[in-house]
Tab-separated table of C-alpha atoms in Angstrom:
chain	number	residue	atom	x	y	z
A	248	MET	CA	0.000	0.000	0.000
A	249	THR	CA	1.343	3.426	-0.895
A	250	SER	CA	1.481	5.741	2.086
A	251	GLU	CA	-0.345	9.074	2.105
A	252	PHE	CA	3.035	10.784	2.191
A	253	ASP	CA	4.339	8.909	-0.864
A	254	GLU	CA	1.121	9.539	-2.782
A	255	ASP	CA	1.182	13.254	-2.048
A	256	THR	CA	4.875	13.802	-2.808
A	257	ALA	CA	5.255	11.753	-6.010
A	258	VAL	CA	6.855	14.126	-8.517
A	259	PRO	CA	6.578	13.127	-12.206
A	260	GLU	CA	9.369	13.838	-14.663
A	261	ASP	CA	7.788	17.057	-15.928
A	262	GLY	CA	7.500	18.426	-12.378
A	263	ALA	CA	3.712	18.932	-12.602
A	264	ILE	CA	2.141	17.833	-9.330
A	265	THR	CA	-0.961	18.512	-7.293
A	266	LEU	CA	-0.464	19.762	-3.747
A	267	THR	CA	-3.114	18.063	-1.674
A	268	GLY	CA	-4.994	19.668	1.183
A	269	ARG	CA	-4.179	16.724	3.446
A	270	TRP	CA	-1.203	18.497	5.066
A	271	ASP	CA	-2.847	21.883	5.576
A	272	GLY	CA	-2.653	23.636	8.904
A	273	SER	CA	-5.750	25.138	10.444
A	274	GLY	CA	-5.742	28.181	8.163
A	275	GLY	CA	-6.036	26.211	4.921
A	276	VAL	CA	-2.384	26.925	4.133
A	277	VAL	CA	-0.260	24.095	2.728
A	278	ASN	CA	2.380	23.034	5.253
A	279	GLY	CA	5.859	24.362	4.484
A	280	GLY	CA	7.596	21.129	5.406
A	281	TYR	CA	5.355	19.233	2.976
A	282	GLN	CA	6.422	21.600	0.201
A	283	MET	CA	10.069	21.101	1.205
A	284	ALA	CA	9.592	17.321	0.954
A	285	VAL	CA	8.159	17.781	-2.556
A	286	CYS	CA	11.232	19.866	-3.485
A	287	ALA	CA	13.577	17.209	-2.045
A	288	LYS	CA	11.844	14.443	-4.002
A	289	ALA	CA	11.999	16.497	-7.208
A	290	LEU	CA	15.718	17.068	-6.674
A	291	ALA	CA	16.289	13.356	-6.048
A	292	ARG	CA	15.247	12.757	-9.673
A	293	VAL	CA	18.157	14.821	-10.990
A	294	MET	CA	20.920	14.617	-8.382
A	295	PRO	CA	23.754	12.088	-8.758
A	296	HIS	CA	23.631	11.230	-5.039
A	297	PRO	CA	20.586	9.554	-3.493
A	298	ASP	CA	20.122	11.201	-0.093
A	299	PRO	CA	19.397	14.795	0.887
A	300	LEU	CA	21.975	15.927	3.467
A	301	VAL	CA	20.805	19.494	4.070
A	302	ILE	CA	17.942	21.467	2.552
A	303	SER	CA	17.023	25.102	3.088
A	304	GLY	CA	13.705	26.520	1.927
A	305	PHE	CA	12.483	30.104	1.709
A	306	PHE	CA	8.717	30.607	1.688
A	307	LEU	CA	8.045	33.380	-0.808
A	308	ARG	CA	4.265	33.028	-0.788
A	309	SER	CA	1.687	30.807	0.900
A	310	GLY	CA	0.912	27.635	-1.021
A	311	SER	CA	-2.619	26.358	-1.533
A	312	PRO	CA	-4.005	22.932	-2.452
A	313	GLY	CA	-4.032	22.435	-6.210
A	314	PRO	CA	-1.780	22.210	-9.251
A	315	ALA	CA	1.864	23.204	-8.859
A	316	THR	CA	5.121	22.776	-10.735
A	317	VAL	CA	8.638	22.088	-9.497
A	318	ARG	CA	11.625	23.252	-11.497
A	319	THR	CA	15.025	21.815	-10.599
A	320	GLU	CA	18.588	22.894	-11.323
A	321	VAL	CA	21.774	20.939	-10.598
A	322	LEU	CA	24.196	23.519	-9.196
A	323	ARG	CA	27.149	21.169	-8.871
A	324	ALA	CA	27.608	17.434	-9.291
A	325	GLY	CA	30.630	16.660	-7.143
A	326	GLY	CA	32.305	13.457	-6.055
A	327	SER	CA	31.046	13.141	-2.518
A	328	LEU	CA	28.501	15.963	-2.437
A	329	SER	CA	26.164	17.415	-5.040
A	330	PHE	CA	24.111	20.596	-4.877
A	331	GLY	CA	20.810	21.597	-6.427
A	332	ALA	CA	17.981	24.102	-6.297
A	333	ALA	CA	14.243	23.506	-6.621
A	334	THR	CA	11.547	26.110	-7.136
A	335	LEU	CA	7.896	25.391	-6.468
A	336	ALA	CA	5.381	27.544	-8.346
A	337	GLN	CA	1.607	27.899	-8.421
A	338	ASP	CA	-0.438	30.021	-10.838
A	339	GLY	CA	2.746	31.295	-12.463
A	340	GLU	CA	4.214	32.609	-9.202
A	341	ASP	CA	7.119	31.074	-7.295
A	342	THR	CA	6.082	29.995	-3.814
A	343	VAL	CA	9.123	28.144	-2.414
A	344	ARG	CA	12.823	28.336	-3.292
A	345	ALA	CA	14.768	25.399	-1.872
A	346	THR	CA	18.489	24.676	-2.095
A	347	ALA	CA	20.001	21.364	-1.052
A	348	ALA	CA	23.137	19.280	-0.787
A	349	PHE	CA	22.840	15.567	-1.521
A	350	SER	CA	25.253	12.787	-0.590
A	351	ARG	CA	25.567	9.053	-0.152
A	352	PRO	CA	23.561	7.490	2.711
A	353	GLY	CA	24.999	8.555	6.082
A	354	LYS	CA	27.436	6.332	7.855
A	355	GLN	CA	27.083	5.657	11.546
A	356	ASN	CA	30.778	5.574	12.243
A	357	GLY	CA	33.548	7.885	13.289
A	358	LEU	CA	33.628	9.808	16.528
A	359	LEU	CA	30.236	10.289	18.078
A	360	PHE	CA	29.585	13.191	20.416
A	361	HIS	CA	26.143	14.096	21.657
A	362	GLY	CA	25.686	17.182	23.816
A	363	THR	CA	21.973	16.432	24.101
A	364	ALA	CA	20.564	12.906	24.366
A	365	MET	CA	17.522	11.329	22.752
A	366	PRO	CA	14.403	12.512	24.603
A	367	ALA	CA	13.666	10.237	27.553
A	368	LEU	CA	9.998	9.366	27.061
A	369	PRO	CA	7.772	6.596	28.429
A	370	PRO	CA	6.844	3.996	25.775
A	371	PRO	CA	4.278	5.375	23.266
A	372	ASP	CA	1.563	3.073	24.641
A	373	ASP	CA	2.029	4.638	28.082
A	374	CYS	CA	1.613	8.157	26.642
A	375	VAL	CA	-1.506	10.167	25.908
A	376	ILE	CA	-2.608	10.742	22.329
A	377	VAL	CA	-2.090	14.418	21.513
A	378	TYR	CA	-3.209	14.043	17.864
A	379	PRO	CA	-5.343	13.054	16.112
A	380	GLU	CA	-8.236	14.304	18.171
A	381	PRO	CA	-11.874	13.648	17.337
A	382	GLY	CA	-13.327	16.780	15.756
A	383	ASP	CA	-9.937	18.296	15.068
A	384	GLU	CA	-10.317	20.804	12.251
A	385	SER	CA	-6.759	20.776	10.938
A	386	PRO	CA	-6.019	18.196	8.208
A	387	ILE	CA	-2.341	17.770	9.141
A	388	ASP	CA	-3.283	16.863	12.708
A	389	GLN	CA	-5.203	13.897	11.268
A	390	ARG	CA	-2.130	12.700	9.338
A	391	ILE	CA	0.287	12.484	12.273
A	392	ASP	CA	0.103	10.492	15.466
A	393	VAL	CA	1.673	12.380	18.377
A	394	ARG	CA	2.073	10.836	21.842
A	395	ALA	CA	3.399	12.612	24.919
A	396	PRO	CA	3.546	11.936	28.655
A	397	GLU	CA	0.812	14.549	29.074
A	398	LEU	CA	-1.136	17.003	26.939
A	399	PRO	CA	0.773	20.222	26.296
A	400	GLY	CA	-0.333	23.137	28.455
A	401	TRP	CA	-1.696	25.235	25.582
A	402	LEU	CA	-4.001	22.372	24.495
A	403	ARG	CA	-5.422	22.332	28.041
A	404	GLY	CA	-6.002	26.088	27.867
A	405	GLN	CA	-3.013	26.751	30.150
A	406	PRO	CA	0.039	27.802	28.106
A	407	SER	CA	3.059	26.816	30.198
A	408	GLY	CA	5.241	29.822	29.367
A	409	THR	CA	8.019	27.428	28.312
A	410	PRO	CA	8.230	27.001	24.523
A	411	ALA	CA	9.537	23.426	24.480
A	412	ALA	CA	8.124	19.946	23.933
A	413	GLU	CA	9.226	16.302	23.718
A	414	PHE	CA	6.991	13.675	22.146
A	415	TRP	CA	6.690	10.584	19.951
A	416	LEU	CA	5.663	11.068	16.332
A	417	ARG	CA	4.717	8.868	13.384
A	418	PHE	CA	2.429	8.976	10.378
A	419	ALA	CA	-1.176	8.250	11.368
A	420	ASP	CA	-1.538	5.761	8.474
A	421	GLY	CA	1.089	3.569	10.120
A	422	SER	CA	3.677	3.996	7.373
A	423	ASP	CA	7.317	4.454	8.339
A	424	ALA	CA	9.068	7.731	7.596
A	425	ASP	CA	11.879	7.649	5.060
A	426	ILE	CA	14.538	10.341	4.808
A	427	PHE	CA	12.338	12.440	2.476
A	428	ALA	CA	9.572	12.569	5.092
A	429	LEU	CA	11.841	14.249	7.643
A	430	PRO	CA	11.532	17.819	6.210
A	431	LEU	CA	7.769	17.446	6.576
A	432	LEU	CA	7.891	15.918	10.054
A	433	VAL	CA	10.122	18.631	11.564
A	434	ASP	CA	7.379	21.080	10.556
A	435	ALA	CA	4.295	18.951	11.237
A	436	ALA	CA	3.646	19.573	14.934
A	437	PRO	CA	2.234	22.875	16.204
A	438	MET	CA	4.889	25.478	16.992
A	439	VAL	CA	5.978	25.418	20.627
A	440	VAL	CA	5.427	29.191	20.886
A	441	ARG	CA	1.816	28.140	21.502
A	442	GLU	CA	3.092	27.756	25.077
A	443	LEU	CA	3.592	31.546	25.058
A	444	ASP	CA	0.106	31.958	23.565
A	445	GLY	CA	1.963	32.767	20.349
A	446	HIS	CA	1.658	31.903	16.675
A	447	GLY	CA	4.084	31.968	13.810
A	448	MET	CA	4.614	31.839	10.072
A	449	THR	CA	7.789	30.320	8.669
A	450	VAL	CA	10.092	32.554	6.622
A	451	GLU	CA	12.911	30.011	6.211
A	452	LEU	CA	13.452	26.393	7.250
A	453	THR	CA	16.766	24.513	7.216
A	454	VAL	CA	16.826	20.749	7.791
A	455	HIS	CA	19.950	18.649	8.325
A	456	LEU	CA	19.262	15.030	7.360
A	457	ARG	CA	21.786	13.218	9.514
A	458	ALA	CA	20.785	9.614	8.697
A	459	ARG	CA	18.056	7.435	7.157
A	460	PRO	CA	15.495	6.731	9.895
A	461	ALA	CA	14.944	3.165	11.136
A	462	PRO	CA	11.296	1.971	11.071
A	463	GLY	CA	9.089	2.768	14.040
A	464	TRP	CA	8.262	5.659	16.319
A	465	LEU	CA	10.336	8.833	16.163
A	466	ALA	CA	11.322	10.712	19.328
A	467	CYS	CA	11.145	14.486	18.869
A	468	ARG	CA	12.325	17.570	20.701
A	469	SER	CA	11.104	21.041	19.787
A	470	LEU	CA	12.467	24.211	21.345
A	471	THR	CA	12.325	27.978	20.885
A	472	ARG	CA	15.086	29.946	22.598
A	473	HIS	CA	14.552	33.525	21.445
A	474	VAL	CA	11.387	35.517	20.766
A	475	ALA	CA	12.339	39.102	19.994
A	476	GLY	CA	11.605	41.906	17.560
A	477	GLY	CA	8.630	40.114	16.038
A	478	TYR	CA	10.475	36.891	15.160
A	479	HIS	CA	11.298	33.586	16.791
A	480	GLU	CA	13.373	30.570	15.823
A	481	GLU	CA	12.259	26.973	16.369
A	482	ASP	CA	14.698	24.070	16.630
A	483	PHE	CA	13.554	20.497	16.092
A	484	GLU	CA	15.376	17.187	16.569
A	485	ILE	CA	14.163	13.764	15.441
A	486	TRP	CA	15.690	10.560	16.808
A	487	ASP	CA	14.721	7.186	15.351
A	488	SER	CA	13.794	3.953	17.128
A	489	ALA	CA	17.442	2.819	16.998
A	490	GLY	CA	18.509	5.896	18.964
A	491	THR	CA	20.093	7.696	15.999
A	492	LEU	CA	19.698	11.437	15.504
A	493	VAL	CA	18.175	11.539	12.014
A	494	ALA	CA	17.111	15.181	11.593
A	495	GLN	CA	17.981	18.509	13.110
A	496	SER	CA	16.166	21.616	11.900
A	497	ARG	CA	15.823	25.307	12.582
A	498	GLN	CA	13.273	27.720	11.211
A	499	LEU	CA	12.890	31.484	11.456
A	500	CYS	CA	9.300	32.610	11.892
A	501	LEU	CA	7.249	35.762	12.075
A	502	PHE	CA	5.800	35.823	15.606
A	503	TRP	CA	2.490	37.207	16.807
A	504	ARG	CA	-0.003	36.687	19.598
B	207	MET	CA	38.501	55.635	7.457
B	208	THR	CA	36.989	52.700	5.610
B	209	SER	CA	37.182	49.475	7.587
B	210	GLU	CA	38.935	46.395	6.231
B	211	PHE	CA	35.551	44.680	6.138
B	212	ASP	CA	33.908	47.471	4.130
B	213	GLU	CA	36.849	47.625	1.726
B	214	ASP	CA	36.783	43.895	1.114
B	215	THR	CA	33.022	43.555	0.681
B	216	ALA	CA	32.269	46.573	-1.520
B	217	VAL	CA	30.315	45.175	-4.482
B	218	PRO	CA	30.139	47.397	-7.596
B	219	GLU	CA	27.042	47.541	-9.771
B	220	ASP	CA	28.369	44.982	-12.254
B	221	GLY	CA	29.082	42.480	-9.467
B	222	ALA	CA	32.787	42.165	-10.342
B	223	ILE	CA	34.802	42.091	-7.124
B	224	THR	CA	38.129	40.823	-5.854
B	225	LEU	CA	38.040	38.417	-2.945
B	226	THR	CA	40.987	39.353	-0.751
B	227	GLY	CA	43.171	36.884	1.105
B	228	ARG	CA	42.721	38.841	4.329
B	229	TRP	CA	39.944	36.556	5.590
B	230	ASP	CA	41.574	33.243	4.680
B	231	GLY	CA	41.763	30.446	7.195
B	232	SER	CA	44.995	28.572	7.708
B	233	GLY	CA	44.613	26.502	4.532
B	234	GLY	CA	44.536	29.494	2.153
B	235	VAL	CA	40.804	29.002	1.642
B	236	VAL	CA	38.580	32.084	1.586
B	237	ASN	CA	36.319	32.136	4.643
B	238	GLY	CA	32.742	31.075	3.920
B	239	GLY	CA	31.189	33.749	6.119
B	240	TYR	CA	33.154	36.420	4.237
B	241	GLN	CA	31.688	35.138	0.969
B	242	MET	CA	28.198	35.179	2.543
B	243	ALA	CA	28.738	38.814	3.567
B	244	VAL	CA	29.699	39.636	-0.039
B	245	CYS	CA	26.492	37.949	-1.239
B	246	ALA	CA	24.405	39.872	1.323
B	247	LYS	CA	25.945	43.189	0.247
B	248	ALA	CA	25.341	42.362	-3.426
B	249	LEU	CA	21.695	41.561	-2.643
B	250	ALA	CA	21.298	44.805	-0.704
B	251	ARG	CA	21.884	46.663	-3.994
B	252	VAL	CA	18.785	45.127	-5.576
B	253	MET	CA	16.388	44.335	-2.731
B	254	PRO	CA	13.571	46.764	-1.844
B	255	HIS	CA	14.190	46.287	1.893
B	256	PRO	CA	17.452	47.402	3.527
B	257	ASP	CA	18.313	44.666	6.064
B	258	PRO	CA	19.066	40.974	5.614
B	259	LEU	CA	16.812	38.969	7.954
B	260	VAL	CA	17.967	35.439	7.136
B	261	ILE	CA	20.571	34.183	4.677
B	262	SER	CA	21.460	30.604	3.787
B	263	GLY	CA	24.576	29.763	1.790
B	264	PHE	CA	25.673	26.503	0.189
B	265	PHE	CA	29.399	26.127	-0.480
B	266	LEU	CA	29.676	24.415	-3.849
B	267	ARG	CA	33.446	24.827	-4.183
B	268	SER	CA	36.269	26.384	-2.177
B	269	GLY	CA	36.862	30.048	-2.968
B	270	SER	CA	40.316	31.507	-3.434
B	271	PRO	CA	41.654	35.069	-3.275
B	272	GLY	CA	41.223	36.835	-6.608
B	273	PRO	CA	38.596	38.055	-9.060
B	274	ALA	CA	35.002	36.896	-8.590
B	275	THR	CA	31.561	37.882	-9.760
B	276	VAL	CA	28.237	38.007	-7.927
B	277	ARG	CA	24.984	37.542	-9.804
B	278	THR	CA	21.775	38.503	-8.044
B	279	GLU	CA	18.138	37.669	-8.625
B	280	VAL	CA	15.107	39.168	-6.881
B	281	LEU	CA	12.830	36.203	-6.153
B	282	ARG	CA	9.998	38.228	-4.665
B	283	ALA	CA	9.575	41.858	-3.710
B	284	GLY	CA	6.856	41.775	-1.064
B	285	GLY	CA	5.413	44.373	1.261
B	286	SER	CA	7.106	43.453	4.522
B	287	LEU	CA	9.597	40.837	3.278
B	288	SER	CA	11.540	40.435	0.071
B	289	PHE	CA	13.523	37.436	-1.144
B	290	GLY	CA	16.577	37.114	-3.354
B	291	ALA	CA	19.339	34.782	-4.459
B	292	ALA	CA	23.025	35.540	-5.026
B	293	THR	CA	25.562	33.351	-6.759
B	294	LEU	CA	29.288	33.872	-6.348
B	295	ALA	CA	31.490	32.565	-9.156
B	296	GLN	CA	35.211	32.346	-9.838
B	297	ASP	CA	36.885	31.244	-13.076
B	298	GLY	CA	33.490	30.543	-14.624
B	299	GLU	CA	32.429	28.147	-11.868
B	300	ASP	CA	29.822	28.848	-9.197
B	301	THR	CA	31.314	28.681	-5.698
B	302	VAL	CA	28.525	29.852	-3.390
B	303	ARG	CA	24.747	29.897	-3.781
B	304	ALA	CA	23.051	32.107	-1.221
B	305	THR	CA	19.354	32.775	-0.694
B	306	ALA	CA	18.070	35.489	1.607
B	307	ALA	CA	15.048	37.272	2.985
B	308	PHE	CA	15.330	41.014	3.566
B	309	SER	CA	13.120	43.246	5.689
B	310	ARG	CA	12.975	46.572	7.430
B	311	PRO	CA	15.345	47.095	10.378
B	312	GLY	CA	14.332	44.893	13.310
B	313	LYS	CA	12.192	46.328	16.052
B	314	GLN	CA	13.025	45.683	19.686
B	315	ASN	CA	9.445	45.462	20.809
B	316	GLY	CA	6.767	42.886	21.354
B	317	LEU	CA	7.083	39.931	23.684
B	318	LEU	CA	10.638	39.017	24.536
B	319	PHE	CA	11.501	35.512	25.614
B	320	HIS	CA	15.052	34.301	26.011
B	321	GLY	CA	15.714	30.671	26.901
B	322	THR	CA	19.451	31.362	26.952
B	323	ALA	CA	20.966	34.597	28.233
B	324	MET	CA	23.811	36.696	26.892
B	325	PRO	CA	27.118	35.011	27.795
B	326	ALA	CA	28.273	36.155	31.250
B	327	LEU	CA	31.866	37.226	30.616
B	328	PRO	CA	34.309	39.390	32.569
B	329	PRO	CA	34.964	42.771	30.876
B	330	PRO	CA	37.152	42.407	27.752
B	331	ASP	CA	40.053	44.151	29.480
B	332	ASP	CA	40.025	41.480	32.197
B	333	CYS	CA	40.156	38.676	29.586
B	334	VAL	CA	43.120	37.126	27.817
B	335	ILE	CA	43.730	37.859	24.147
B	336	VAL	CA	43.033	34.687	22.162
B	337	TYR	CA	43.657	36.343	18.773
B	338	PRO	CA	45.541	37.944	17.214
B	339	GLU	CA	48.668	36.126	18.338
B	340	PRO	CA	52.186	37.134	17.323
B	341	GLY	CA	53.370	34.788	14.591
B	342	ASP	CA	49.891	33.506	13.854
B	343	GLU	CA	49.840	32.100	10.320
B	344	SER	CA	46.155	32.502	9.551
B	345	PRO	CA	45.129	35.867	7.999
B	346	ILE	CA	41.615	35.847	9.492
B	347	ASP	CA	43.032	35.484	12.992
B	348	GLN	CA	44.818	38.829	12.432
B	349	ARG	CA	41.549	40.526	11.453
B	350	ILE	CA	39.527	39.658	14.554
B	351	ASP	CA	40.165	40.423	18.202
B	352	VAL	CA	38.943	37.600	20.442
B	353	ARG	CA	39.012	37.834	24.248
B	354	ALA	CA	38.055	35.070	26.651
B	355	PRO	CA	38.404	34.399	30.386
B	356	GLU	CA	41.105	31.856	29.517
B	357	LEU	CA	42.718	30.354	26.451
B	358	PRO	CA	40.661	27.509	24.953
B	359	GLY	CA	41.955	24.053	25.818
B	360	TRP	CA	42.890	23.114	22.258
B	361	LEU	CA	45.100	26.225	21.941
B	362	ARG	CA	46.970	25.074	25.066
B	363	GLY	CA	47.406	21.614	23.531
B	364	GLN	CA	44.748	20.136	25.792
B	365	PRO	CA	41.432	19.793	23.924
B	366	SER	CA	38.732	19.936	26.595
B	367	GLY	CA	36.391	17.351	25.055
B	368	THR	CA	33.558	19.900	25.269
B	369	PRO	CA	32.865	21.605	21.915
B	370	ALA	CA	31.651	24.937	23.281
B	371	ALA	CA	33.069	28.418	23.795
B	372	GLU	CA	32.029	31.880	25.001
B	373	PHE	CA	34.094	34.953	24.178
B	374	TRP	CA	34.201	38.618	23.154
B	375	LEU	CA	34.749	39.445	19.514
B	376	ARG	CA	35.350	42.556	17.416
B	377	PHE	CA	37.243	43.556	14.303
B	378	ALA	CA	40.955	43.975	14.999
B	379	ASP	CA	41.015	47.317	13.141
B	380	GLY	CA	38.671	48.753	15.769
B	381	SER	CA	35.734	49.226	13.399
B	382	ASP	CA	32.241	48.368	14.591
B	383	ALA	CA	30.339	45.519	12.994
B	384	ASP	CA	27.227	46.412	11.019
B	385	ILE	CA	24.488	43.914	10.184
B	386	PHE	CA	26.329	42.805	7.022
B	387	ALA	CA	29.397	41.832	9.051
B	388	LEU	CA	27.442	39.320	11.125
B	389	PRO	CA	27.488	36.484	8.520
B	390	LEU	CA	31.273	36.789	8.513
B	391	LEU	CA	31.634	37.010	12.275
B	392	VAL	CA	29.542	33.906	13.026
B	393	ASP	CA	32.073	32.018	10.892
B	394	ALA	CA	35.270	33.840	11.869
B	395	ALA	CA	36.368	31.984	15.016
B	396	PRO	CA	37.861	28.489	14.861
B	397	MET	CA	35.263	25.720	15.020
B	398	VAL	CA	34.646	24.487	18.558
B	399	VAL	CA	35.134	20.870	17.432
B	400	ARG	CA	38.818	21.726	17.906
B	401	GLU	CA	38.031	20.815	21.526
B	402	LEU	CA	37.432	17.258	20.256
B	403	ASP	CA	40.681	17.469	18.274
B	404	GLY	CA	38.427	17.774	15.242
B	405	HIS	CA	38.270	19.869	12.099
B	406	GLY	CA	35.491	20.759	9.722
B	407	MET	CA	34.503	22.146	6.363
B	408	THR	CA	31.217	24.003	5.980
B	409	VAL	CA	28.614	22.562	3.601
B	410	GLU	CA	25.834	25.021	4.457
B	411	LEU	CA	25.501	28.037	6.759
B	412	THR	CA	22.262	29.744	7.787
B	413	VAL	CA	22.355	33.056	9.641
B	414	HIS	CA	19.379	34.779	11.252
B	415	LEU	CA	20.021	38.510	11.544
B	416	ARG	CA	17.843	39.426	14.479
B	417	ALA	CA	18.821	43.104	14.843
B	418	ARG	CA	21.387	45.730	13.828
B	419	PRO	CA	24.288	45.514	16.293
B	420	ALA	CA	25.074	48.439	18.599
B	421	PRO	CA	28.705	49.670	18.502
B	422	GLY	CA	31.258	47.928	20.704
B	423	TRP	CA	32.306	44.453	21.701
B	424	LEU	CA	30.145	41.483	20.720
B	425	ALA	CA	29.535	38.607	23.138
B	426	CYS	CA	29.558	35.231	21.377
B	427	ARG	CA	28.539	31.677	22.164
B	428	SER	CA	29.554	28.756	19.960
B	429	LEU	CA	28.335	25.219	20.479
B	430	THR	CA	28.324	21.857	18.722
B	431	ARG	CA	25.751	19.357	19.983
B	432	HIS	CA	26.063	16.419	17.604
B	433	VAL	CA	29.071	14.854	15.888
B	434	ALA	CA	27.941	11.735	14.040
B	435	GLY	CA	28.280	9.986	10.712
B	436	GLY	CA	31.092	12.244	9.536
B	437	TYR	CA	29.224	15.521	10.078
B	438	HIS	CA	28.690	18.031	12.834
B	439	GLU	CA	26.587	21.147	13.244
B	440	GLU	CA	27.831	24.348	14.873
B	441	ASP	CA	25.520	26.932	16.428
B	442	PHE	CA	26.663	30.495	17.023
B	443	GLU	CA	24.999	33.386	18.849
B	444	ILE	CA	26.136	37.020	18.826
B	445	TRP	CA	24.884	39.520	21.411
B	446	ASP	CA	25.739	43.211	21.096
B	447	SER	CA	26.962	45.648	23.761
B	448	ALA	CA	23.361	46.683	24.499
B	449	GLY	CA	22.485	43.086	25.389
B	450	THR	CA	20.478	42.381	22.213
B	451	LEU	CA	20.719	39.059	20.396
B	452	VAL	CA	21.782	40.208	16.921
B	453	ALA	CA	22.692	36.967	15.141
B	454	GLN	CA	21.943	33.281	15.503
B	455	SER	CA	23.522	30.843	13.068
B	456	ARG	CA	23.855	27.147	12.371
B	457	GLN	CA	26.164	25.424	9.939
B	458	LEU	CA	26.479	21.820	8.813
B	459	CYS	CA	30.078	20.692	8.375
B	460	LEU	CA	32.057	17.731	7.200
B	461	PHE	CA	33.944	16.475	10.272
B	462	TRP	CA	37.324	14.834	10.491
B	463	ARG	CA	40.178	14.403	12.923
């Protein structure tokens, strides 16, 4: 069975795709991470290396469900690294400009140093289900299964004042995330500035793809350190079921409350 | 008097510049942050907004001192944000691809939340001079003045095993950093993986420019959290003399020792 993610990110050779509404946030706006995943998959068609290593996307305009095109450009085909750019457009206007480096699949060797550990969470079955909720209005919340030791404060009507969260994550259809799903997943959960009663809109998102994820639940950590001058950053880490850090991301967002 | 930084990053209308060797690291390779600053200044000529807000650069090839050209492209001229791309090329080959969002100068209003504080350092005059050192072989180390409570372990031949550092930084010629200098300065100090006896080469660097820096010394924090699979990331924060977070960066690097 093809997963919802694979269905919605399949890019044909001519780059003409349809962005589905299945990954929309509550405002009917297509999720930025979903569009980044589409760009990464389009680039994979033309890059000499198989795996995205780092991808940065700038969100020029909001995307909406419907027809779109992806144009790709190989910037450099090198021996161990290759570089490319992908531009997503709708109705003749560019909506996302992504740039990426691709490489061979990551190796789990060499010196390992971890200044932060994998989030220490109870097993998913001992956690509460944060999403999907019955009656939830946001399509993306129906596509991801999020489990945490307790409901976040803002969902209980009591924002904690601490913009941070740790939780389990997987696709709600039970499919396992591959490396191309990681740019979507780092952007799939609500922003942790909700704990400051805040909201945000992403200007730029950079994702480091540190390894291909093993099957199973993904342990996530989301954190905002600085809200100032109308902007905030959000950092996101994803660790796979084998305990490997597979994605590390940062986004810069417009902030409001 | 024109500062060394302003001299070396002045981009004429036709985009033809000369990359100087004054910002080279020890291997005779032009510093990546310096090239990002050149791209930001080239974009400033064509963008409708004055200040870079976020810039991401991919390093396709090593740069070397000598003639170069910068091509710019306005991706979107919006009301509150504009987007552009800059490509640096030498000898007919692209070396850096940068993408940026520009905006109006940052406002220091709205909710402020800081999960990490400005580094708590003794006054610069009570610190030791890390750079410049007499006899230092690396040009960039002669261009920046770095003060810290004590010399870093790796410079004393005793790598600490903790890839982190906090220090004061300013240009050695006494000039104050403007917002365009920040992409250079986040990349100007040696990588903190030296404390693991490690070295690195930048694949991608993203810099958030959170505000224009006030004159004076800049307080910096550099930190690597994850070395794995032959790569590491490095985070860098710069706080100005007024206590404002002015830059926050992350780079992904090839790691070796």
